[in-house]
Amino acid sequence: MRRGPLDLVRARPETPFEFSFDGEPVTALPGQTVAAALWQAGHLAWRRTRLGDRPRGAFCGMGACYDCLVELDGTPNVRACLAPVRPGALVRTQRGDGHGELR
Amino acid sequence: MVVIGAGMIGAACADALARRGMRVAVLDRGPVVGGTTGAGEGNLLVSDKGPGPELELAVESLRLWRELAEDLGPRALEYEPKGGLVVARDRQAFTELQASARLQCLSGVTTVEVPADALGELEPHLAPGLAGGVHYPQDAQVQPALAAAALLRRARDTGRVHLLAATTVTGLSEGRVETDAHGTLLCASVVNAAGTWSGEIAALAGATLPVLPRRGFVLVTEPLPPLVRHKVYAADYVADVASGSADLQSSAVVEGTAAGPVLIGASRERVGFDRGLSVPVLARLAAQAAELFPALREVRVLRAYRGFRPYLPDHLPAIGPDPERPWLFQACGHEGAGIGLAPATARLVAQLLDGEQPFMDPAPFGPGRFGKEQA
Amino acid sequence: MANSADAVDGHDLGDRHERYDLAVVGAGPAGLAAAAAAAEHGVRVALLDSAPWPGGQFYRQPAAELRASRPQALHHHWPAFQRLLARLDVARERVTLLADHHVWSVTGGSGAFAVRALTGPDQRQARQLTARQVLFATGAHERQLPFPGWTLPGVVGAGGAQAMLKAGLVLPGRHVVVAGSGPLLLAVASCLVTAGATVPLVAEAADYLGYARGARVLAANPGKLVEGAQHGATLLRHGVRLRPRTAVVAAHGTDRVEAVTLGRLDAAWRPVPGSEWRVPCDAVAVGHGLVPQLELPLELGCRTRRLPDGSAALVVDAAQRTSVPGVWAAGESTGVGGVQLAVTEGELAGLAVAGQTAAPRELLRRRARQRAFAELMAARHAPGGGWTQWLDDATEVCRCEEVTARQVRDAVSELGAPDQRTVKLLTRAGMGWCQARMCGPAVARLCGAHDDGAPTRPLSTPVPLGLLAECDTPAPPSEGAPDDHP
């Protein structure tokens, strides 16, 4: 197995857990943000844009660009690069403004 | 002709004059739409005006806006004839609102009383418990920066209008406009459409025009689905416009936009040109919006923009020639209503310039109504 | 002169909010150094940062639960960070660290500043405190210049890739093209390869040879040479090619990036026709230097200056004082200059706030030397005007509002918009969630400017309307500038 970031910093993470991304189980490490856990699972996109319905995910990685907005446990417009992921979290691709409940 | 100011009023004047065959230079010390035009919501309102000359001007202006939207296409202006809904929080306010609406009716305003139990049909997300409201179908909306730019472009397309941005007027006398960037411009007449700075422009010609700035903030939320369908505000806004008080009296006008965000505006504060942020003012706007539309409470405010509304002591604009300088036409001091009043203001200016019979009596807007002692 | 608590007459602010002598906004290298230096001399400090841990972007660390025993493997200057934390720990009686605090507004004047922040999950709780003085160590974010395909998933900020790696121990892909301009690119590429990614190449739009012209300044900053050499050695070891005068001129893919087109640039960053070639990859890390985050000090009226790369930075005096009384700044907010300069400035600012007027001469010398180096770097990596030629009409310039290059250009040429603000009013570019942080520099430059502009943002982060509604509290006495109209 090739060397990865965890080996590099000699990480011994606490027990991994699962959360749901668009209904599929995804494994995360404790302490990771939603965006980091999704990247680790190979997902780069978790939002569709308002006008062009195009896929987006993390871009600036530090909370400045708001491209990584996602629906987390029913709340839209959560910055995935800042929000920690929790066991059993329900993460869903955000579509458009994310406010289907107000329609 | 020289028009000073490339905001909404200047754009409308340039367009009106060019369409009458005049050659026009439009000057602005900054970019196009850089002043109040770029910092407002784009209210085209009759609902907030009591009977009188301003309402008469507004009724004509909203008619002209409908024509413009047909002519330029509603998309070019983001014109939305969405109508206004003024609500009353209690019985007494509703009674006053109904009385005021009946008077407005006599001036050509269409009003529809809305009992409390019918408010939800017009605005499903409106807070429960309101006493009733009045629907004003004529109220409408444009995106002010787009609208001014579209009018300027139409004016320039005549081939008779030149735009000179980043050009400051340094001197003003009959037939001559001195500028920093383009030397001296020779002209027959000058239209002063410089908004909050029009007092200074008038002073360059030796004229007195006591234009003062009022600070206004607008809150902009995150993009939302159509949540607010009309321009919705509480009845105390009407009293606020006529208020001469220096104390803050804000009441939120809440409205959705085609682009998604909800705009919350209409704070009015007389603070000179201080651009500083006033958190308590923003807080009051937010509180009033949340009171009208509780669903907004969880929504995030992305930004706040501020602008200065130019106003004159009697809260009427100055439109027409300076009494001692018949070559200097004032078109300024519209306070928060300049976008709505722009086309009719321009029409009045053009008619007076051409020596035509104006569509209404311009005397209440006469720039000579302020004695020198008020300066 | 005694410490600042005695130096400034306090106003009676009531007991509704926490009160401090100094609020330091930003707990990166500059903020940590400033807080430590001030607290060591008796100043009561509130140190606020949006991240869950101190360190800022530079010293971003893995979450504790990831239990990394060698976090320094992803960092330079780690011992310096440990020393700063140790100093804060010694002075902990006087330093209140408010992590996970997103400051959205600072208002008021000298002697009474109101600092308003959001905290808690999804930033939905309010916290307000009052401070006699305020110090901005707000850091920087990346300057982005768009190119066709840059909105594809897998195209990420270079700093973003590094941040996600440092904090989450993840990579955006296996084969990561690193592109853009500025010294950060080498650090990012070096991080990525060390962590197991392959980097097919680093494309630097500027010309590395340019450094030679500033050899004297480089030689005076041996630390920088060593750092650069270390990155260079790492990249050499991993066989990473460095290509100066090269840019990603397009990214390709449907739902994620699959390849990029690279092109040679001339000195003005114009793509050389016929020089393009394609490189497959599954991620791109891109950035064109850093832009100071100034919205909070700009709202207070602090004056700015232009750096050679076109970024706006706060004007500060020898003691790191801004043009507004009671407001100080250190680190990237005074001009992007890297971690060592940030620490030096923070140290000087902290001492000055504490009334230690005689700053150690060595610190002053170090700042002058590091500042000279920073300005040299800024000049070498200033975006050339030719980059706009790699945009096509459909390239989205504003990622939030999906405004294309064509729309921006039409606003400029058809509607007469001369600047970023006017383009925003006419196209919505910059009106979205990020408030022009991503598109502002590009739009300003598409309007013909050679700088990034400096858009104001009265709210520096989105605020839940319900929380804003509850801010209707009496302002500190000096809040709101006086009426300046006669």
Coordinates of C-alpha atoms in Angstrom, one line a residue, chain A residues 50 76-78 97 99-100 102-103, chain B residues 125 222-225 227 259 295 300:
Chain A
R50 CA -28.4 27.4 -8.7
P76 CA -28.6 23.7 3.9
N77 CA -25.7 26.0 3.2
V78 CA -23.3 24.5 5.7
D97 CA -30.2 27.6 -3.0
H99 CA -34.1 25.9 0.5
G100 CA -36.6 23.5 -0.9
L102 CA -39.4 27.3 1.7
R103 CA -40.8 26.7 -1.8
Chain B
H125 CA -45.0 33.4 4.6
E222 CA -28.6 34.5 0.9
P223 CA -30.4 33.4 -2.3
L224 CA -33.8 32.0 -1.5
P225 CA -36.7 30.5 -3.5
L227 CA -40.5 33.6 -0.4
A259 CA -31.9 36.6 -8.6
A295 CA -39.0 32.2 8.2
R300 CA -28.3 34.4 6.6

